[in-house]
Amino acid sequence: MSGEILEFHHVAAGYGEREILKDVTMSVREGEFAGLIGSNGTGKSTLIKCISGLLPLKRGNISICGKENSSLKSRERARMVAVVPQSYHVEYDFTVEDIIMMGRNPYLGFRKKEGQEDYEIVEEAMQATNTEIFRRRYYNELSGGERQRVILARAIAQKPRIILLDEPTSALDVHHQIEVMELITKLNQEEHMTVLAVLHDINMASRFCKRMIMLQDGMVSVDGSPREVINRKNMESLYQMKLMIRENPLFHKPEIIPIRVMEEKKAAVSKRIHVICGATGAVRLIEELDARGYRITAGVLNEGSEDWKICRELGISCVEIEPFTPVTEDKQKENLKLMEDADMIMVADVPFGISNVANLHGLETVSGKIYFHKNALSNDYTDGELVRQLEELEKTKKIRYIGDNDEFLSILKDMGE
């Protein structure tokens, strides 16, 4: 990979008196696939307009391939940079081949018409984007996904060193989103084309981009690999919402799970609740209890389980054990210690086996009220040990059985009224 092909030095730009970009300093190296992310109004599309020469700078400068952008003529810039917008509309009936041939305009002129080389380049662009199958069709008759492939083919036909993409998948269904991103990745990897893409879909950016640049308040706030950029602190700061970060098990890239924007109504009475869980059945319950302001603890949890992950994300204290290991006597003592001052103990929708039924040992000594999710009885793999323990526990403690998490939340609401 070579040096910087696109450089920004203290760039400021906007519309009228309104300044959108305030002080952007960064560079993009040749051959990179970088994604620009940020909430609405942070200046992502404005930056693309500045590079393409459509919007003059208020301060600073941009250089493309070592040349000052403001000094470039449109034809010269178009030979280095191609833009793929969110959408492209034409008033007249141009065929697909006509539209793609427009990518050769920077190399043509009044005295120079399309030649054999131009037709060969257009043919290659159509093959690369699988658009040759409808080359004779009118562009305005195509679907959104087909149009986007045509515009990408037009950009390829420009033979640029840099492709700028302004939310290229925002109007597409998931099939065509992936198709377009795979085509762009292929160009980057096989043609070594530098790509700078504005993307709203963080998970899409994480999957395809090697580098992510986060714009916030008109400046670059974070710049790095997806793993360096996508964390809970950065994403909640950017989008002003509650979310989770998890690793995509297929692509091994971080991705966000949006949870809520509007805050839950806080509980009138702040109870201390201990959740006995350990698989996936308590994720939603734990998050909602935390959102409503209850003081939560949990245990005993196998590291790596979904219940363990939500506790880690929310900073909830819990008793941990290694994956695929049983609940030991020492760990259960920690569990009992954690719930000793709890007002309520909630046994969540968790499968019980011989390895984790020890979660219930000693519950007769706790002072808090015990609630038990009925579905756990349907996932009993203890050969009757779970039922025996519950029967023994009921000799000294009252257990209230509930049908689902909403019923438990309703009970809590009634307590606060």
mmCIF file with all atom_site columns, C-alpha atoms in Angstrom, residues 162-307:
data_model
loop_
_atom_site.group_PDB
_atom_site.id
_atom_site.type_symbol
_atom_site.label_atom_id
_atom_site.label_alt_id
_atom_site.label_comp_id
_atom_site.label_asym_id
_atom_site.label_entity_id
_atom_site.label_seq_id
_atom_site.pdbx_PDB_ins_code
_atom_site.Cartn_x
_atom_site.Cartn_y
_atom_site.Cartn_z
_atom_site.occupancy
_atom_site.B_iso_or_equiv
_atom_site.pdbx_formal_charge
_atom_site.auth_seq_id
_atom_site.auth_comp_id
_atom_site.auth_asym_id
_atom_site.auth_atom_id
_atom_site.pdbx_PDB_model_num
ATOM 1   C CA . ILE A 1 162 ? -10.640 6.810   -5.588 1.00 0.00 ? 162 ILE A CA 1
ATOM 2   C CA . ILE A 1 163 ? -14.329 5.944   -5.311 1.00 0.00 ? 163 ILE A CA 1
ATOM 3   C CA . LEU A 1 164 ? -16.515 8.018   -2.997 1.00 0.00 ? 164 LEU A CA 1
ATOM 4   C CA . LEU A 1 165 ? -19.791 6.434   -1.939 1.00 0.00 ? 165 LEU A CA 1
ATOM 5   C CA . ASP A 1 166 ? -22.536 8.472   -0.297 1.00 0.00 ? 166 ASP A CA 1
ATOM 6   C CA . GLU A 1 167 ? -24.811 5.996   1.506  1.00 0.00 ? 167 GLU A CA 1
ATOM 7   C CA . PRO A 1 168 ? -24.819 3.611   -1.477 1.00 0.00 ? 168 PRO A CA 1
ATOM 8   C CA . THR A 1 169 ? -27.141 1.076   0.176  1.00 0.00 ? 169 THR A CA 1
ATOM 9   C CA . SER A 1 170 ? -29.609 3.321   2.020  1.00 0.00 ? 170 SER A CA 1
ATOM 10  C CA . ALA A 1 171 ? -32.531 2.699   -0.385 1.00 0.00 ? 171 ALA A CA 1
ATOM 11  C CA . LEU A 1 172 ? -31.872 -0.987  -1.026 1.00 0.00 ? 172 LEU A CA 1
ATOM 12  C CA . ASP A 1 173 ? -33.224 -4.208  0.456  1.00 0.00 ? 173 ASP A CA 1
ATOM 13  C CA . VAL A 1 174 ? -30.802 -6.449  2.307  1.00 0.00 ? 174 VAL A CA 1
ATOM 14  C CA . HIS A 1 175 ? -30.043 -8.634  -0.746 1.00 0.00 ? 175 HIS A CA 1
ATOM 15  C CA . HIS A 1 176 ? -28.986 -5.657  -2.839 1.00 0.00 ? 176 HIS A CA 1
ATOM 16  C CA . GLN A 1 177 ? -27.187 -4.020  0.094  1.00 0.00 ? 177 GLN A CA 1
ATOM 17  C CA . ILE A 1 178 ? -24.892 -7.010  0.421  1.00 0.00 ? 178 ILE A CA 1
ATOM 18  C CA . GLU A 1 179 ? -24.518 -7.304  -3.352 1.00 0.00 ? 179 GLU A CA 1
ATOM 19  C CA . VAL A 1 180 ? -23.366 -3.683  -3.704 1.00 0.00 ? 180 VAL A CA 1
ATOM 20  C CA . MET A 1 181 ? -20.985 -3.920  -0.728 1.00 0.00 ? 181 MET A CA 1
ATOM 21  C CA . GLU A 1 182 ? -19.488 -7.143  -2.064 1.00 0.00 ? 182 GLU A CA 1
ATOM 22  C CA . LEU A 1 183 ? -18.915 -5.484  -5.452 1.00 0.00 ? 183 LEU A CA 1
ATOM 23  C CA . ILE A 1 184 ? -17.192 -2.538  -3.771 1.00 0.00 ? 184 ILE A CA 1
ATOM 24  C CA . THR A 1 185 ? -15.029 -4.895  -1.698 1.00 0.00 ? 185 THR A CA 1
ATOM 25  C CA . LYS A 1 186 ? -14.045 -6.772  -4.853 1.00 0.00 ? 186 LYS A CA 1
ATOM 26  C CA . LEU A 1 187 ? -12.962 -3.512  -6.506 1.00 0.00 ? 187 LEU A CA 1
ATOM 27  C CA . ASN A 1 188 ? -10.936 -2.587  -3.466 1.00 0.00 ? 188 ASN A CA 1
ATOM 28  C CA . GLN A 1 189 ? -9.220  -5.950  -3.190 1.00 0.00 ? 189 GLN A CA 1
ATOM 29  C CA . GLU A 1 190 ? -8.708  -6.857  -6.843 1.00 0.00 ? 190 GLU A CA 1
ATOM 30  C CA . GLU A 1 191 ? -8.312  -3.439  -8.462 1.00 0.00 ? 191 GLU A CA 1
ATOM 31  C CA . HIS A 1 192 ? -6.650  -1.841  -5.396 1.00 0.00 ? 192 HIS A CA 1
ATOM 32  C CA . MET A 1 193 ? -9.117  1.021   -5.684 1.00 0.00 ? 193 MET A CA 1
ATOM 33  C CA . THR A 1 194 ? -9.255  3.380   -2.714 1.00 0.00 ? 194 THR A CA 1
ATOM 34  C CA . VAL A 1 195 ? -12.753 3.544   -1.217 1.00 0.00 ? 195 VAL A CA 1
ATOM 35  C CA . LEU A 1 196 ? -14.225 6.160   1.117  1.00 0.00 ? 196 LEU A CA 1
ATOM 36  C CA . ALA A 1 197 ? -17.836 5.297   1.906  1.00 0.00 ? 197 ALA A CA 1
ATOM 37  C CA . VAL A 1 198 ? -20.471 7.159   3.915  1.00 0.00 ? 198 VAL A CA 1
ATOM 38  C CA . LEU A 1 199 ? -22.461 4.456   5.695  1.00 0.00 ? 199 LEU A CA 1
ATOM 39  C CA . HIS A 1 200 ? -25.360 4.728   8.142  1.00 0.00 ? 200 HIS A CA 1
ATOM 40  C CA . ASP A 1 201 ? -25.470 1.007   8.850  1.00 0.00 ? 201 ASP A CA 1
ATOM 41  C CA . ILE A 1 202 ? -22.774 0.502   11.489 1.00 0.00 ? 202 ILE A CA 1
ATOM 42  C CA . ASN A 1 203 ? -22.921 -3.281  11.254 1.00 0.00 ? 203 ASN A CA 1
ATOM 43  C CA . MET A 1 204 ? -22.475 -3.108  7.476  1.00 0.00 ? 204 MET A CA 1
ATOM 44  C CA . ALA A 1 205 ? -19.522 -0.746  7.920  1.00 0.00 ? 205 ALA A CA 1
ATOM 45  C CA . SER A 1 206 ? -17.980 -3.029  10.532 1.00 0.00 ? 206 SER A CA 1
ATOM 46  C CA . ARG A 1 207 ? -18.265 -6.047  8.258  1.00 0.00 ? 207 ARG A CA 1
ATOM 47  C CA . PHE A 1 208 ? -16.818 -4.528  5.092  1.00 0.00 ? 208 PHE A CA 1
ATOM 48  C CA . CYS A 1 209 ? -14.582 -1.601  6.072  1.00 0.00 ? 209 CYS A CA 1
ATOM 49  C CA . LYS A 1 210 ? -11.030 -2.099  7.286  1.00 0.00 ? 210 LYS A CA 1
ATOM 50  C CA . ARG A 1 211 ? -11.041 1.362   8.831  1.00 0.00 ? 211 ARG A CA 1
ATOM 51  C CA . MET A 1 212 ? -13.802 3.515   10.297 1.00 0.00 ? 212 MET A CA 1
ATOM 52  C CA . ILE A 1 213 ? -13.749 7.289   10.729 1.00 0.00 ? 213 ILE A CA 1
ATOM 53  C CA . MET A 1 214 ? -16.342 8.742   13.086 1.00 0.00 ? 214 MET A CA 1
ATOM 54  C CA . LEU A 1 215 ? -17.428 12.346  12.567 1.00 0.00 ? 215 LEU A CA 1
ATOM 55  C CA . GLN A 1 216 ? -18.962 14.164  15.500 1.00 0.00 ? 216 GLN A CA 1
ATOM 56  C CA . ASP A 1 217 ? -19.579 17.877  16.004 1.00 0.00 ? 217 ASP A CA 1
ATOM 57  C CA . GLY A 1 218 ? -17.927 18.644  12.679 1.00 0.00 ? 218 GLY A CA 1
ATOM 58  C CA . MET A 1 219 ? -14.644 16.915  13.528 1.00 0.00 ? 219 MET A CA 1
ATOM 59  C CA . VAL A 1 220 ? -13.071 13.471  13.504 1.00 0.00 ? 220 VAL A CA 1
ATOM 60  C CA . SER A 1 221 ? -13.710 12.095  16.976 1.00 0.00 ? 221 SER A CA 1
ATOM 61  C CA . VAL A 1 222 ? -12.527 8.489   16.526 1.00 0.00 ? 222 VAL A CA 1
ATOM 62  C CA . ASP A 1 223 ? -10.440 6.859   13.793 1.00 0.00 ? 223 ASP A CA 1
ATOM 63  C CA . GLY A 1 224 ? -9.341  3.230   13.685 1.00 0.00 ? 224 GLY A CA 1
ATOM 64  C CA . SER A 1 225 ? -10.294 -0.353  12.960 1.00 0.00 ? 225 SER A CA 1
ATOM 65  C CA . PRO A 1 226 ? -13.913 -1.456  13.535 1.00 0.00 ? 226 PRO A CA 1
ATOM 66  C CA . ARG A 1 227 ? -12.852 -3.045  16.824 1.00 0.00 ? 227 ARG A CA 1
ATOM 67  C CA . GLU A 1 228 ? -11.251 0.224   17.967 1.00 0.00 ? 228 GLU A CA 1
ATOM 68  C CA . VAL A 1 229 ? -14.212 2.392   16.950 1.00 0.00 ? 229 VAL A CA 1
ATOM 69  C CA . ILE A 1 230 ? -17.259 0.258   17.738 1.00 0.00 ? 230 ILE A CA 1
ATOM 70  C CA . ASN A 1 231 ? -17.560 0.164   21.480 1.00 0.00 ? 231 ASN A CA 1
ATOM 71  C CA . ARG A 1 232 ? -20.397 1.101   23.776 1.00 0.00 ? 232 ARG A CA 1
ATOM 72  C CA . LYS A 1 233 ? -18.889 4.432   24.848 1.00 0.00 ? 233 LYS A CA 1
ATOM 73  C CA . ASN A 1 234 ? -18.354 5.699   21.286 1.00 0.00 ? 234 ASN A CA 1
ATOM 74  C CA . MET A 1 235 ? -21.666 4.439   19.910 1.00 0.00 ? 235 MET A CA 1
ATOM 75  C CA . GLU A 1 236 ? -23.833 5.713   22.766 1.00 0.00 ? 236 GLU A CA 1
ATOM 76  C CA . SER A 1 237 ? -22.082 9.082   22.536 1.00 0.00 ? 237 SER A CA 1
ATOM 77  C CA . LEU A 1 238 ? -22.728 9.213   18.800 1.00 0.00 ? 238 LEU A CA 1
ATOM 78  C CA . TYR A 1 239 ? -26.338 8.037   18.696 1.00 0.00 ? 239 TYR A CA 1
ATOM 79  C CA . GLN A 1 240 ? -27.588 9.090   22.146 1.00 0.00 ? 240 GLN A CA 1
ATOM 80  C CA . MET A 1 241 ? -29.290 5.775   22.818 1.00 0.00 ? 241 MET A CA 1
ATOM 81  C CA . LYS A 1 242 ? -28.869 2.625   24.844 1.00 0.00 ? 242 LYS A CA 1
ATOM 82  C CA . LEU A 1 243 ? -27.282 -0.227  22.918 1.00 0.00 ? 243 LEU A CA 1
ATOM 83  C CA . MET A 1 244 ? -25.154 -3.332  23.225 1.00 0.00 ? 244 MET A CA 1
ATOM 84  C CA . ILE A 1 245 ? -21.994 -4.347  21.411 1.00 0.00 ? 245 ILE A CA 1
ATOM 85  C CA . ARG A 1 246 ? -21.412 -7.980  20.554 1.00 0.00 ? 246 ARG A CA 1
ATOM 86  C CA . GLU A 1 247 ? -19.084 -9.957  18.303 1.00 0.00 ? 247 GLU A CA 1
ATOM 87  C CA . ASN A 1 248 ? -20.610 -11.310 15.130 1.00 0.00 ? 248 ASN A CA 1
ATOM 88  C CA . PRO A 1 249 ? -19.793 -15.029 15.379 1.00 0.00 ? 249 PRO A CA 1
ATOM 89  C CA . LEU A 1 250 ? -19.586 -15.479 11.603 1.00 0.00 ? 250 LEU A CA 1
ATOM 90  C CA . PHE A 1 251 ? -17.428 -12.504 10.605 1.00 0.00 ? 251 PHE A CA 1
ATOM 91  C CA . HIS A 1 252 ? -15.704 -11.902 13.962 1.00 0.00 ? 252 HIS A CA 1
ATOM 92  C CA . LYS A 1 253 ? -16.474 -8.204  13.771 1.00 0.00 ? 253 LYS A CA 1
ATOM 93  C CA . PRO A 1 254 ? -18.150 -6.035  16.424 1.00 0.00 ? 254 PRO A CA 1
ATOM 94  C CA . GLU A 1 255 ? -21.770 -5.090  15.812 1.00 0.00 ? 255 GLU A CA 1
ATOM 95  C CA . ILE A 1 256 ? -24.331 -3.012  17.643 1.00 0.00 ? 256 ILE A CA 1
ATOM 96  C CA . ILE A 1 257 ? -27.699 -4.121  18.976 1.00 0.00 ? 257 ILE A CA 1
ATOM 97  C CA . PRO A 1 258 ? -29.935 -1.058  19.485 1.00 0.00 ? 258 PRO A CA 1
ATOM 98  C CA . ILE A 1 259 ? -31.977 -1.324  22.668 1.00 0.00 ? 259 ILE A CA 1
ATOM 99  C CA . ARG A 1 260 ? -33.863 1.888   23.299 1.00 0.00 ? 260 ARG A CA 1
ATOM 100 C CA . VAL A 1 261 ? -33.886 5.630   22.746 1.00 0.00 ? 261 VAL A CA 1
ATOM 101 C CA . MET A 1 262 ? -36.675 6.604   25.125 1.00 0.00 ? 262 MET A CA 1
ATOM 102 C CA . GLU A 1 263 ? -35.894 5.901   28.742 1.00 0.00 ? 263 GLU A CA 1
ATOM 103 C CA . GLU A 1 264 ? -38.067 3.516   30.728 1.00 0.00 ? 264 GLU A CA 1
ATOM 104 C CA . LYS A 1 265 ? -40.108 5.012   33.547 1.00 0.00 ? 265 LYS A CA 1
ATOM 105 C CA . LYS A 1 266 ? -38.113 4.593   36.725 1.00 0.00 ? 266 LYS A CA 1
ATOM 106 C CA . ALA A 1 267 ? -39.542 2.418   39.471 1.00 0.00 ? 267 ALA A CA 1
ATOM 107 C CA . ALA A 1 268 ? -41.187 4.256   42.359 1.00 0.00 ? 268 ALA A CA 1
ATOM 108 C CA . VAL A 1 269 ? -39.515 1.873   44.811 1.00 0.00 ? 269 VAL A CA 1
ATOM 109 C CA . SER A 1 270 ? -35.960 0.752   44.062 1.00 0.00 ? 270 SER A CA 1
ATOM 110 C CA . LYS A 1 271 ? -35.846 -2.946  44.885 1.00 0.00 ? 271 LYS A CA 1
ATOM 111 C CA . ARG A 1 272 ? -32.731 -5.128  45.126 1.00 0.00 ? 272 ARG A CA 1
ATOM 112 C CA . ILE A 1 273 ? -33.260 -8.056  42.781 1.00 0.00 ? 273 ILE A CA 1
ATOM 113 C CA . HIS A 1 274 ? -30.992 -11.056 42.293 1.00 0.00 ? 274 HIS A CA 1
ATOM 114 C CA . VAL A 1 275 ? -31.506 -13.013 39.073 1.00 0.00 ? 275 VAL A CA 1
ATOM 115 C CA . ILE A 1 276 ? -30.565 -16.689 38.941 1.00 0.00 ? 276 ILE A CA 1
ATOM 116 C CA . CYS A 1 277 ? -29.843 -17.376 35.299 1.00 0.00 ? 277 CYS A CA 1
ATOM 117 C CA . GLY A 1 278 ? -26.996 -18.548 33.109 1.00 0.00 ? 278 GLY A CA 1
ATOM 118 C CA . ALA A 1 279 ? -27.999 -19.109 29.471 1.00 0.00 ? 279 ALA A CA 1
ATOM 119 C CA . THR A 1 280 ? -30.060 -16.724 27.309 1.00 0.00 ? 280 THR A CA 1
ATOM 120 C CA . GLY A 1 281 ? -33.422 -16.541 29.058 1.00 0.00 ? 281 GLY A CA 1
ATOM 121 C CA . ALA A 1 282 ? -32.714 -13.540 31.263 1.00 0.00 ? 282 ALA A CA 1
ATOM 122 C CA . VAL A 1 283 ? -31.193 -11.090 28.770 1.00 0.00 ? 283 VAL A CA 1
ATOM 123 C CA . ARG A 1 284 ? -34.324 -9.023  28.192 1.00 0.00 ? 284 ARG A CA 1
ATOM 124 C CA . LEU A 1 285 ? -35.385 -9.219  31.840 1.00 0.00 ? 285 LEU A CA 1
ATOM 125 C CA . ILE A 1 286 ? -32.016 -8.013  33.139 1.00 0.00 ? 286 ILE A CA 1
ATOM 126 C CA . GLU A 1 287 ? -31.917 -5.117  30.660 1.00 0.00 ? 287 GLU A CA 1
ATOM 127 C CA . GLU A 1 288 ? -35.449 -3.973  31.510 1.00 0.00 ? 288 GLU A CA 1
ATOM 128 C CA . LEU A 1 289 ? -34.886 -4.228  35.243 1.00 0.00 ? 289 LEU A CA 1
ATOM 129 C CA . ASP A 1 290 ? -31.708 -2.181  34.882 1.00 0.00 ? 290 ASP A CA 1
ATOM 130 C CA . ALA A 1 291 ? -33.478 0.390   32.669 1.00 0.00 ? 291 ALA A CA 1
ATOM 131 C CA . ARG A 1 292 ? -36.183 0.853   35.306 1.00 0.00 ? 292 ARG A CA 1
ATOM 132 C CA . GLY A 1 293 ? -33.643 1.589   38.005 1.00 0.00 ? 293 GLY A CA 1
ATOM 133 C CA . TYR A 1 294 ? -33.693 -1.626  40.014 1.00 0.00 ? 294 TYR A CA 1
ATOM 134 C CA . ARG A 1 295 ? -30.458 -2.719  41.672 1.00 0.00 ? 295 ARG A CA 1
ATOM 135 C CA . ILE A 1 296 ? -29.535 -5.991  40.019 1.00 0.00 ? 296 ILE A CA 1
ATOM 136 C CA . THR A 1 297 ? -27.103 -8.805  40.691 1.00 0.00 ? 297 THR A CA 1
ATOM 137 C CA . ALA A 1 298 ? -26.930 -12.215 39.036 1.00 0.00 ? 298 ALA A CA 1
ATOM 138 C CA . GLY A 1 299 ? -25.347 -15.655 39.217 1.00 0.00 ? 299 GLY A CA 1
ATOM 139 C CA . VAL A 1 300 ? -23.956 -18.183 38.723 1.00 0.00 ? 300 VAL A CA 1
ATOM 140 C CA . LEU A 1 301 ? -23.144 -17.446 35.060 1.00 0.00 ? 301 LEU A CA 1
ATOM 141 C CA . ASN A 1 302 ? -20.966 -19.273 32.585 1.00 0.00 ? 302 ASN A CA 1
ATOM 142 C CA . GLU A 1 303 ? -18.564 -16.838 30.956 1.00 0.00 ? 303 GLU A CA 1
ATOM 143 C CA . GLY A 1 304 ? -19.552 -16.268 27.332 1.00 0.00 ? 304 GLY A CA 1
ATOM 144 C CA . SER A 1 305 ? -23.269 -16.936 27.832 1.00 0.00 ? 305 SER A CA 1
ATOM 145 C CA . GLU A 1 306 ? -25.714 -14.266 26.700 1.00 0.00 ? 306 GLU A CA 1
ATOM 146 C CA . ASP A 1 307 ? -26.860 -13.616 30.272 1.00 0.00 ? 307 ASP A CA 1
#
